[in-house]
Coordinates of C-alpha atoms in Angstrom, one line a residue:
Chain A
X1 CA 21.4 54.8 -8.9
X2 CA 22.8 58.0 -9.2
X3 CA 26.6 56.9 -8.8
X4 CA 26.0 53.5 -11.1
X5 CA 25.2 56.2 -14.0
X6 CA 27.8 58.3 -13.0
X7 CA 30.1 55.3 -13.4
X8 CA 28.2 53.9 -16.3
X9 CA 29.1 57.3 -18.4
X10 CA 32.8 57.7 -17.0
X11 CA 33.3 53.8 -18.2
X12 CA 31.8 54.6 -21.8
X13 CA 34.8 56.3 -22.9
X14 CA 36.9 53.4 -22.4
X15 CA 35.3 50.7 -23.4
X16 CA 34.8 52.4 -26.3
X17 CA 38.6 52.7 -26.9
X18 CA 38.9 49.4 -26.2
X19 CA 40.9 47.9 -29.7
X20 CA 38.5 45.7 -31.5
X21 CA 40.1 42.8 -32.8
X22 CA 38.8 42.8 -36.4
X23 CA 38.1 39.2 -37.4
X24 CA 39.7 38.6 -40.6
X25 CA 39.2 36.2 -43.1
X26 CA 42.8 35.6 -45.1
X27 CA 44.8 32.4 -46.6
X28 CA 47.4 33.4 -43.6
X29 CA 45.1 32.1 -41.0
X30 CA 43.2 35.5 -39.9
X31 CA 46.6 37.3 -39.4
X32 CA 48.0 40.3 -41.6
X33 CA 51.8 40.7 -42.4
X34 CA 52.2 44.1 -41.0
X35 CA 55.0 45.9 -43.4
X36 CA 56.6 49.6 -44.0
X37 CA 56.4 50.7 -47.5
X38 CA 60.4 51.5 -48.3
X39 CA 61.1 51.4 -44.5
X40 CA 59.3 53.8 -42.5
X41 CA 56.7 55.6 -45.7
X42 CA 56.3 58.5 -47.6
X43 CA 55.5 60.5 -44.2
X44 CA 58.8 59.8 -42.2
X45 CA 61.9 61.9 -42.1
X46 CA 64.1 59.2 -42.9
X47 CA 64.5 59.2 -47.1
X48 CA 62.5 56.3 -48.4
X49 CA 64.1 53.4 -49.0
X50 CA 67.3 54.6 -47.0
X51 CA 69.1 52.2 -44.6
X52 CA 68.0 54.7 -41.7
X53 CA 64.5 53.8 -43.0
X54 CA 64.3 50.0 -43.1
X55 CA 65.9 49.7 -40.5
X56 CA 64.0 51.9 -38.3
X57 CA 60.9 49.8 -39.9
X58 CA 62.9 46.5 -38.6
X59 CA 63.2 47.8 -35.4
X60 CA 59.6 48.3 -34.8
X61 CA 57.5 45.2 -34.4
X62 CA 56.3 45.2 -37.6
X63 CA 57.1 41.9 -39.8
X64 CA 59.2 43.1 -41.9
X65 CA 59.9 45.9 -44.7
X66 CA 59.0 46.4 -48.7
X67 CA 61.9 47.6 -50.7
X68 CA 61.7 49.4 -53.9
X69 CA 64.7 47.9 -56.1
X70 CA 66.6 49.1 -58.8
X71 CA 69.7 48.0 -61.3
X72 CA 73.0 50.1 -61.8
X73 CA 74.5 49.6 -64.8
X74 CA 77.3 47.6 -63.5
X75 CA 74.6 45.6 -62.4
X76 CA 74.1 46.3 -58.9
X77 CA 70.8 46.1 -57.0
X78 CA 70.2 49.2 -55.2
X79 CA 67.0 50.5 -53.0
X80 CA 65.2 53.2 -54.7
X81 CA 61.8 53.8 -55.7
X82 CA 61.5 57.1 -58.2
X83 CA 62.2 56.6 -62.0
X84 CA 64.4 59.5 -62.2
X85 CA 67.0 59.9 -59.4
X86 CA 66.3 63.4 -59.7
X87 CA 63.7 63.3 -56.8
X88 CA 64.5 63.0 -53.3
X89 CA 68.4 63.2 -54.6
X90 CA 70.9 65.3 -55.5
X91 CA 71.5 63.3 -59.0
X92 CA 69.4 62.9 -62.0
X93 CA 68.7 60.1 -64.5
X94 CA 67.5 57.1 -64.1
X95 CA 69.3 54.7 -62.0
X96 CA 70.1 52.0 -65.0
X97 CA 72.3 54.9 -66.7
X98 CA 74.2 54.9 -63.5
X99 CA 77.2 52.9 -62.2
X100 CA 76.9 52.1 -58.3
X101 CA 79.9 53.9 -57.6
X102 CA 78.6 56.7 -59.3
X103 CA 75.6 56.0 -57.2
X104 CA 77.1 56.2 -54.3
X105 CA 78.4 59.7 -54.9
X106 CA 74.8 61.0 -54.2
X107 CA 72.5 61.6 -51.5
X108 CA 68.6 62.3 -50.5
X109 CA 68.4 65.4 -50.0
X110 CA 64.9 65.3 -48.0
X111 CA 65.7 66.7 -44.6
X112 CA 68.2 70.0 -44.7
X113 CA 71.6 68.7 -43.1
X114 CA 70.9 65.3 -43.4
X115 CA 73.1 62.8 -45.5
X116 CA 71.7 59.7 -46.3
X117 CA 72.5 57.6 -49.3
X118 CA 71.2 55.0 -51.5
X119 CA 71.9 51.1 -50.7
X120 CA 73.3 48.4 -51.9
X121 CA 71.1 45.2 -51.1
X122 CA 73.8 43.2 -51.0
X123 CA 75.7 45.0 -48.6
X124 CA 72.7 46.5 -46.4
X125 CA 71.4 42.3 -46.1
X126 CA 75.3 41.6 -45.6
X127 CA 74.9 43.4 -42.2
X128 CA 71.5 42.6 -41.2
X129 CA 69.8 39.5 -40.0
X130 CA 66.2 39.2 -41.7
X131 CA 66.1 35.3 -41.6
X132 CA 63.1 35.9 -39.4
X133 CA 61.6 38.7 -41.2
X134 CA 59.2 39.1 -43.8
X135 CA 60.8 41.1 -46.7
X136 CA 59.1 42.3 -49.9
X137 CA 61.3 43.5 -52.7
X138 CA 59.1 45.7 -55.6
X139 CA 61.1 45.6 -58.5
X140 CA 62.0 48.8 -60.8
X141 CA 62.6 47.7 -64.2
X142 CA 63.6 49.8 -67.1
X143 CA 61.4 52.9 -66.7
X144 CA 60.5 53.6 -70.2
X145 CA 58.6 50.3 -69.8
X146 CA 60.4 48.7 -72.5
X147 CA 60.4 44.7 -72.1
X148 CA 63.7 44.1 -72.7
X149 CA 64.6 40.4 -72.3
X150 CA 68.6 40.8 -72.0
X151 CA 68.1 43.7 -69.1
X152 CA 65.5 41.3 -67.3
X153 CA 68.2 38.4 -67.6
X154 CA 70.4 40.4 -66.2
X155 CA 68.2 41.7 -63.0
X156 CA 66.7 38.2 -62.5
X157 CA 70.9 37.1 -62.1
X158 CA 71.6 39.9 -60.1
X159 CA 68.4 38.8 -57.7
X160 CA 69.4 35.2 -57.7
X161 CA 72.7 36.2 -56.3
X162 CA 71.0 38.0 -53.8
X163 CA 69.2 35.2 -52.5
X164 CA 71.3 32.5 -52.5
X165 CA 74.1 34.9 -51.0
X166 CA 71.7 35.7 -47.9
X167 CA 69.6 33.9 -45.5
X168 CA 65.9 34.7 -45.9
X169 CA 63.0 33.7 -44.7
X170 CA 59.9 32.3 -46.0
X171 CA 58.3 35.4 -46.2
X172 CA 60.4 36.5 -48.4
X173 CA 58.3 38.3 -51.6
X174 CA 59.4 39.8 -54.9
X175 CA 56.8 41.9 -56.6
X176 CA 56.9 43.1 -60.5
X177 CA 54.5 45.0 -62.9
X178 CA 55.9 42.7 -65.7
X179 CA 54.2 39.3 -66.5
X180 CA 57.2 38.8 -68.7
X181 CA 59.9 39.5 -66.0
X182 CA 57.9 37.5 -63.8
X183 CA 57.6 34.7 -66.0
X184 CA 61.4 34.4 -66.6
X185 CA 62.1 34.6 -63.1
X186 CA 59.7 32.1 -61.9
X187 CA 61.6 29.7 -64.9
X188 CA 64.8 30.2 -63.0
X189 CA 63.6 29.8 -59.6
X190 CA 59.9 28.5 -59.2
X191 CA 60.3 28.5 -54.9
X192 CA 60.3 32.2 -55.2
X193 CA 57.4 33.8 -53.8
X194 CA 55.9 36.2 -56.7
X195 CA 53.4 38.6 -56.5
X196 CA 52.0 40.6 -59.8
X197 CA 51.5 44.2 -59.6
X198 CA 48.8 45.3 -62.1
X199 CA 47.1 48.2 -63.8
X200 CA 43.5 46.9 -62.2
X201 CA 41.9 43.6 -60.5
X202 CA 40.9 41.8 -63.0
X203 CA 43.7 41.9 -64.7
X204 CA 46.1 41.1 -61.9
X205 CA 43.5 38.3 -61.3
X206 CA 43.8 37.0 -65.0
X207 CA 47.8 37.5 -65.7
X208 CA 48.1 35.9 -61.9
X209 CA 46.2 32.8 -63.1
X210 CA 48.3 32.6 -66.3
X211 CA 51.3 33.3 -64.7
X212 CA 50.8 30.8 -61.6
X213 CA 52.3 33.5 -59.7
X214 CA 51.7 33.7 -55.2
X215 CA 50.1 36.6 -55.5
X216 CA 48.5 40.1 -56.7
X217 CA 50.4 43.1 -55.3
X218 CA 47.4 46.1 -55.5
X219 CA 46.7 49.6 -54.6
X220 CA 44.1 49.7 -52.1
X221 CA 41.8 51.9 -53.6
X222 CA 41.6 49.6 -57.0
X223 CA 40.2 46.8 -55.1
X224 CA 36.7 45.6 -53.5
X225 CA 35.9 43.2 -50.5
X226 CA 34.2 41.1 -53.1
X227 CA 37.4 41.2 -55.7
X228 CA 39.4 40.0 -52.3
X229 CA 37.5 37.5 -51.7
X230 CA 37.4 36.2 -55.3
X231 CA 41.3 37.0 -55.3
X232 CA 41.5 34.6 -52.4
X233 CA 39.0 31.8 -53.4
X234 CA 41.3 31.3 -56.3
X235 CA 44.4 30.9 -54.0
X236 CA 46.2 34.3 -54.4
X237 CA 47.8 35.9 -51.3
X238 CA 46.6 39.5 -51.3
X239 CA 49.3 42.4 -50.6
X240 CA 47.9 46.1 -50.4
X241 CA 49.6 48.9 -50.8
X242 CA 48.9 52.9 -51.0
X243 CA 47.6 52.6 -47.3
X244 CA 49.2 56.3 -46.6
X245 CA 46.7 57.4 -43.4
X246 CA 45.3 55.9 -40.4
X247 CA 41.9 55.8 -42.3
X248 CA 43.4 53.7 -45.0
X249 CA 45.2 51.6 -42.2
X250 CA 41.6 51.0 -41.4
X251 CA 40.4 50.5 -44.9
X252 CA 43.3 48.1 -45.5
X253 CA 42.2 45.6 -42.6
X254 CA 38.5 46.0 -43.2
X255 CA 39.7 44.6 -46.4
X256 CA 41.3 41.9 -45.4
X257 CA 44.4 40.8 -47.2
X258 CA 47.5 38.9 -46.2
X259 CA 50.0 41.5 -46.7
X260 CA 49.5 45.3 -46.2
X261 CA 52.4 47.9 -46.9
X262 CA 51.8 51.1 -44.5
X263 CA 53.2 54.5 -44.6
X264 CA 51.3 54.8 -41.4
X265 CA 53.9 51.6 -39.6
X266 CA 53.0 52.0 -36.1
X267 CA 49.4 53.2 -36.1
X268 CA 48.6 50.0 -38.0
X269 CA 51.2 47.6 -35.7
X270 CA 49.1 49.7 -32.9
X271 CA 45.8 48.1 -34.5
X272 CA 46.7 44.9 -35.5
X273 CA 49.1 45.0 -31.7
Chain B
X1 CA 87.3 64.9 -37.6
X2 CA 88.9 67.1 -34.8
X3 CA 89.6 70.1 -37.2
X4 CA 85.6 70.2 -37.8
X5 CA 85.1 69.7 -34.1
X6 CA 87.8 72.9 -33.0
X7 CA 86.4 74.7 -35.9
X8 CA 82.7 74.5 -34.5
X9 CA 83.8 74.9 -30.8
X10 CA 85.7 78.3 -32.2
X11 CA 82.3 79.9 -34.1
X12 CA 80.3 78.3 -30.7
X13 CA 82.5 80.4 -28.6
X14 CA 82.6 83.1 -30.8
X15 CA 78.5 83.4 -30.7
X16 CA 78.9 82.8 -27.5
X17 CA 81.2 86.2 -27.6
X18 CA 78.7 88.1 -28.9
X19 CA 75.8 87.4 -26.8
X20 CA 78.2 88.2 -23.4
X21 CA 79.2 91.6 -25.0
X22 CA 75.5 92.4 -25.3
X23 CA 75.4 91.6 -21.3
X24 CA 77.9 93.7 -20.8
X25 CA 76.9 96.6 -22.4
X26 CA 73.6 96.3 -21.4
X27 CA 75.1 96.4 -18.1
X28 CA 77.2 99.5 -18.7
X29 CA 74.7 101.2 -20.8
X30 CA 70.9 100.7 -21.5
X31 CA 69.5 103.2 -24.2
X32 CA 67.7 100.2 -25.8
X33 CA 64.2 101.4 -27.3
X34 CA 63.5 97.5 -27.7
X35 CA 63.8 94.6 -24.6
X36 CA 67.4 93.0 -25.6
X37 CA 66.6 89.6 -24.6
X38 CA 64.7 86.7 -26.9
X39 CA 63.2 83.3 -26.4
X40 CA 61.5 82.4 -29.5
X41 CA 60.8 79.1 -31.8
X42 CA 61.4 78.8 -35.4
X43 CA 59.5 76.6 -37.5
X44 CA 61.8 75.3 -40.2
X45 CA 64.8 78.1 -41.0
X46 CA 68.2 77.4 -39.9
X47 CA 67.7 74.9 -37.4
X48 CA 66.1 72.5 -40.6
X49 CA 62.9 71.3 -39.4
X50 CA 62.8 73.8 -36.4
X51 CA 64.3 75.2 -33.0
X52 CA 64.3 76.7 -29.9
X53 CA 66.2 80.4 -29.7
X54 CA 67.7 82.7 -27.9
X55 CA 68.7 85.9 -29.4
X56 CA 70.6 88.9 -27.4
X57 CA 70.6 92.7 -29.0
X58 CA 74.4 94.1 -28.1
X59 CA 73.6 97.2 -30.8
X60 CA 70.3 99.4 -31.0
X61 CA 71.2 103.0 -32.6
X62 CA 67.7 105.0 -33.9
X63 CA 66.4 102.3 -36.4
X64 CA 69.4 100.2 -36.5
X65 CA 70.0 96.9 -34.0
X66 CA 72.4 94.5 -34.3
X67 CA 72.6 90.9 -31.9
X68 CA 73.5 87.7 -32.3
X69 CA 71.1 84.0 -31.7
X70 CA 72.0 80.4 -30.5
X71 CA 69.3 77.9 -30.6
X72 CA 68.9 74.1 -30.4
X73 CA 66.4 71.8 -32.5
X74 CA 66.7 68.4 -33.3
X75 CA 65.0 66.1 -35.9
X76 CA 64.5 62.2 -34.4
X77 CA 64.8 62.0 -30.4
X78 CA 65.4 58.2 -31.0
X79 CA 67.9 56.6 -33.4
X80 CA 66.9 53.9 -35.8
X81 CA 66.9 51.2 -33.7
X82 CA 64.8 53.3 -31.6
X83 CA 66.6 54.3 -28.8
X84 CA 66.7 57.5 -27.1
X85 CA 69.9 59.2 -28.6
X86 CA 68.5 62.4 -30.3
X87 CA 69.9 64.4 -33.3
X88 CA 71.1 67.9 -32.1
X89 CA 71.2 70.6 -34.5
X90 CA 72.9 74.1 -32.9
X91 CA 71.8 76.8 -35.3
X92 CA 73.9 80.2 -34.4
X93 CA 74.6 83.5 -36.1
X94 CA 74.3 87.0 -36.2
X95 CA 71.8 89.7 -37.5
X96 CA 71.0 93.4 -38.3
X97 CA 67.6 95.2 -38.3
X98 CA 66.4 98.2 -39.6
X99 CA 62.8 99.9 -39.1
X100 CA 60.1 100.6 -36.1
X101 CA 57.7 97.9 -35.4
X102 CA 57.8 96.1 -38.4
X103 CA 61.6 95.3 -39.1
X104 CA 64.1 94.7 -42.4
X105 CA 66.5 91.4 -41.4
X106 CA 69.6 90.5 -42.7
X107 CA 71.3 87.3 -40.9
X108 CA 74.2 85.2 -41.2
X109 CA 75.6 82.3 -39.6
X110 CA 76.4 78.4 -39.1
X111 CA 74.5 75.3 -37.6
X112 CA 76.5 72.6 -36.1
X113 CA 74.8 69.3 -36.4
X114 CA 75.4 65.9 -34.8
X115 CA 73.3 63.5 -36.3
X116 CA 72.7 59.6 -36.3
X117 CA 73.7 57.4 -39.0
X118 CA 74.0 53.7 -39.8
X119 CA 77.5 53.3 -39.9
X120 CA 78.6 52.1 -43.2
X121 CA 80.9 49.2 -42.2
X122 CA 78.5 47.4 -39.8
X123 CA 75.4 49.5 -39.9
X124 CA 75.0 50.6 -36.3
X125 CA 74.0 53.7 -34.9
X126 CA 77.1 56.4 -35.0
X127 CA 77.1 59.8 -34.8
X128 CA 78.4 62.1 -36.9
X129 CA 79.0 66.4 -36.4
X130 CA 79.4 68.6 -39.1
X131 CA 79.4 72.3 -39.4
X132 CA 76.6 74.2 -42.1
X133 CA 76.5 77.6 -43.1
X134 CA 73.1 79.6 -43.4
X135 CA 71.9 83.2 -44.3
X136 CA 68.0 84.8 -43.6
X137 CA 66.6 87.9 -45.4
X138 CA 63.2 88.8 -44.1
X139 CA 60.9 90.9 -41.5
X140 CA 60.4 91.0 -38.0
X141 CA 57.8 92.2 -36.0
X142 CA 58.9 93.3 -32.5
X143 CA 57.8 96.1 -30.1
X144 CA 60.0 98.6 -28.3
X145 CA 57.6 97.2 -25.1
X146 CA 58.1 93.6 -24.1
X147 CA 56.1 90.8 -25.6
X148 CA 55.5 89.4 -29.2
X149 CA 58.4 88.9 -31.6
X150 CA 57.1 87.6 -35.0
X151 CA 59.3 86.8 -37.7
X152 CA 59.3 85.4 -41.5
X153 CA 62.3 84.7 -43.6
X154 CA 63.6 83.6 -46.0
X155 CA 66.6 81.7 -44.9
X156 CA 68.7 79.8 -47.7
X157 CA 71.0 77.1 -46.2
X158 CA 74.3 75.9 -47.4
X159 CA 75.1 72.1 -46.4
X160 CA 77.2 69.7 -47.9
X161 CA 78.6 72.9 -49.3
X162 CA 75.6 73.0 -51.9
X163 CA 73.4 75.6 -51.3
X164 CA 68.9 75.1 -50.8
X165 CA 66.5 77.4 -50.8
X166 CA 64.4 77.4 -47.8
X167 CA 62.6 79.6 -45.6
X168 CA 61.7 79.7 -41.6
X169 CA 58.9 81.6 -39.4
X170 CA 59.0 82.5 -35.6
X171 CA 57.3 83.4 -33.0
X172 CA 58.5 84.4 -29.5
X173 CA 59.0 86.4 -26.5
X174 CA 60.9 89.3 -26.1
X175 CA 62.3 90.5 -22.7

C-alpha cells in the first residue's frame, strides 16, 4: 500500500505535464495555423522582419511566417514593420520616401556587430520555396493614414506582381487596416485571401461583412470567446495577433482562432506539437 | 577578405603578446599586491550580448595595474536553418587601473566576429568575419587576496565603423 502511494505521488508529476490537447472549435477543422510574427517575434535576436528571421521561423515546424510589408518609392515591396525606419535601423523616414537602393544601404541595428538588412520580397521569395507554406503578408500603407487611391494602385500592382511571379500556396493571406485598400484589391484579384485588420470587433465584424473579405486579422486582447464564435458563425477565419508570452500562447488557443501569430514560435508549436 | 582576416590574426597575436609577457614577468618577478590571473563573465560589453574572459595583469606599480583580456561569447549556437554552427564573437584588448579595492578603468580594444548570414545570392547560411573596435570606462572591484572581481562599465562600441553607446557588467574570479 505503502509503495502504490509512493508510486501514485512520483506519477502525479507527470501526468500532470502530460500536454493536453485542447479541443478547438475553428472553420480549419479543430487545427490552428501556427505562424511567427515577422519571422521569429519581437523577443528574438534576429531583427524582425529580417531574412535571418523568417527564415529561422520557416525552418521550425511552424506553418509558415507573417510579414510586415512596405513600398519604396521606386515601388518595391520590402519587409518592414515600423512607420519610421528610424527604429530598429540605422536610417530614418518613412520607407515610401525611400528608394530600395537607398534601402538597401541601411541596416538593423538591434544586436551590436550584427548586419542584417531589409528585404526585398521579391528577391527573398525568388530564393525560397513556400509553395507549401502558409504565408501572411500585413500590409504598411502610407503612415500618415492618408487614403490615397493612386499610392494603393500602385502597391496593389506591386503585390500582384508578386504573386503571380511566385508559387504560393493556398494559405497564402494578405492583411490590411484599410477597407478601401482592401476593397480595390479584392476588385483586381477576388481569389486572394483577405483578412481586415480593425480598430475593435465589431467593427472588423461589420467592414468584414461589407467588404466580403476571408477574414478579421485582431489583437488578442480586443477579442472575446463569444465575439470568436460570432466572428466564426458568420464565416470569417479568425487570425490573432499580439500573442507576445507563453500565457498569451495559451490565451490565444483557449480562444480558438484559425490563424495565431506568436512571438513566442516554439513554445506555441511545443503546445499545439 | 584576407587583409581583414591577417589584420585580426595580427591584433589576436598581439593580445596574445601581452598576456605571455605577463607570464613571463610573473615568472621573473612577482611583487603583485593583486592575484594576476582572471576568469570572469561579462554580461553585455564588448563581447555584444556577453562573454567568457580571461584577463592577465603584466603591470601592478602602487595603485597602478595594467593587463590585457581575451574572451569568447557568441549570440545564436545554431544558424537559421537551425543547425549547430554558432556565431563567435572574440572580444580582446587592453586596460589600466588605478585605486585600492575599488578601482578607476580605462580599456581599449577590438572584437573579431564571425557571424552567420543568409547569403545574399542564394540565401544560405555563410559566414562572415569582421574586425570591431571597442573602448570601457568604469570601476572594478577586485581584492589584493584571491576571489571576487566585480566590474561595471561603460563600454561604447565602434562597428560598422559607427560608433553605439553601450555598457557591460562582470563578475568573476581572480587567481
Amino acid at each position: 500500500m505503502r509503495y502504490t502511494t509512493l508510486f501514485l505521488a512520483a506519477a502525479l508529476p507527470f501526468s500532470a505535464c502530460k500536454k493536453q490537447e485542447p479541443d478547438i472549435q475553428n472553420l480549419n477543422g479543430g487545427r490552428i495555423v501556427v505562424m511567427g510574427h515577422g519571422g521569429m517575434g519581437i523577443h528574438s535576436t534576429y531583427p524582425l522582419d529580417s531574412p535571418a528571421g523568417v527564415l529561422s521561423c520557416l525552418s521550425s515546424d511552424a506553418d509558415g511566417s507573417e510579414i510586415d510589408v512596405q513600398l519604396t518609392s521606386d515601388s518595391v515591396l520590402v519587409a518592414y514593420h515600423s512607420g519610421d525606419l528610424s527604429e530598429g535601423t540605422n536610417m530614418s523616414g518613412p520607407v515610401w520616401r525611400h528608394t530600395w537602393a537607398e534601402i538597401q544601404q541601411g541596416r538593423f541595428t538591434g544586436v551590436p556587430y550584427t548586419d542584417h538588412h531589409i528585404m526585398s520580397l521579391d528577391a527573398f521569395f525568388g530564393h525560397v520555396d513556400v509553395h507549401d507554406r502558409a504565408i501572411s503578408l500585413d500590409i504598411k500603407l502610407h503612415p500618415d493614414g492618408t487614403p490615397d487611391a493612386a499610392y494603393y494602385g500602385t502597391f496593389i500592382n506591386a503585390i500582384i506582381r508578386l504573386v503571380d511571379s511566385h508559387s504560393f500556396s493556398d494559405r497564402f493571406y494578405i492583411e490590411s487596416q484599410s477597407p478601401q485598400f482592401l476593397s480595390m484589391l479584392k476588385e483586381r484579384r477576388s481569389d486572394l485571401k483577405l483578412f481586415y485588420y480593425p480598430p475593435t470587433f465589431e467593427d472588423g465584424l461589420s467592414t468584414a461583412q461589407t467588404l466580403g473579405v476571408f477574414g478579421i486579422s485582431i489583437d488578442m486582447n480586443k477579442i472575446s470567446a463569444d465575439q470568436m464564435a460570432s466572428a466564426h458563425a458568420q464565416g470569417f477565419w479568425v487570425a490573432l495577433w499580439n500573442a507576445e508570452s507563453n500565457s498569451d500562447n495559451e490565451e490565444a488557443i483557449r480562444l480558438a482562432p484559425e490563424i495565431i501569430q506568436t512571438d513566442r514560435l516554439d513554445h506555441l508549436i511545443g503546445l499545439l506539437d | 577578405m584576407i587583409l581583414r582576416a591577417v589584420f585580426g590574426f595580427i591584433l589576436g597575436m598581439f593580445y596574445i603578446g601581452l598576456i605571455a609577457q605577463g607570464s613571463r614577468q610573473h615568472l621573473v618577478a612577482d611583487s603583485s599586491s593583486v592575484p594576476r590571473n582572471t576568469i570572469y563573465l561579462e554580461v553585455l560589453g564588448a563581447g555584444g550580448l556577453g562573454s567568457l574572459n580571461y584577463e592577465r595583469i603584466f603591470l601592478d606599480k602602487s595603485r597602478f595595474m595594467a593587463g590585457a583580456r581575451i574572451g569568447v561569447g557568441s549570440i545564436h549556437f545554431t544558424d537559421f536553418t537551425r543547425r549547430f554552427n554558432p556565431d563567435l564573437l572574440f572580444p580582446a584588448g587592453v586596460f589600466l587601473c588605478y585605486g585600492k579595492r575599488i578601482k578607476a578603468e580605462l580599456a581599449g580594444g577590438t572584437t573579431i566576429t564571425s557571424i552567420v548570414y543568409p547569403d545574399p545570392e542564394d540565401l544560405k547560411p555563410a559566414r562572415r568575419s569582421e574586425i570591431h573596435g571597442w573602448a570601457a570606462i568604469g570601476m572594478r572591484y577586485q581584492r589584493s587576496a584571491n576571489g571576487l572581481l566585480l566590474r561595471l562599465a561603460y563600454t561604447p562600441i565602434i562597428e560598422f565603423g559607427v560608433w553605439r553607446h553601450w555598457a557591460g557588467a562582470s563578475i568573476g574570479y581572480a587567481f
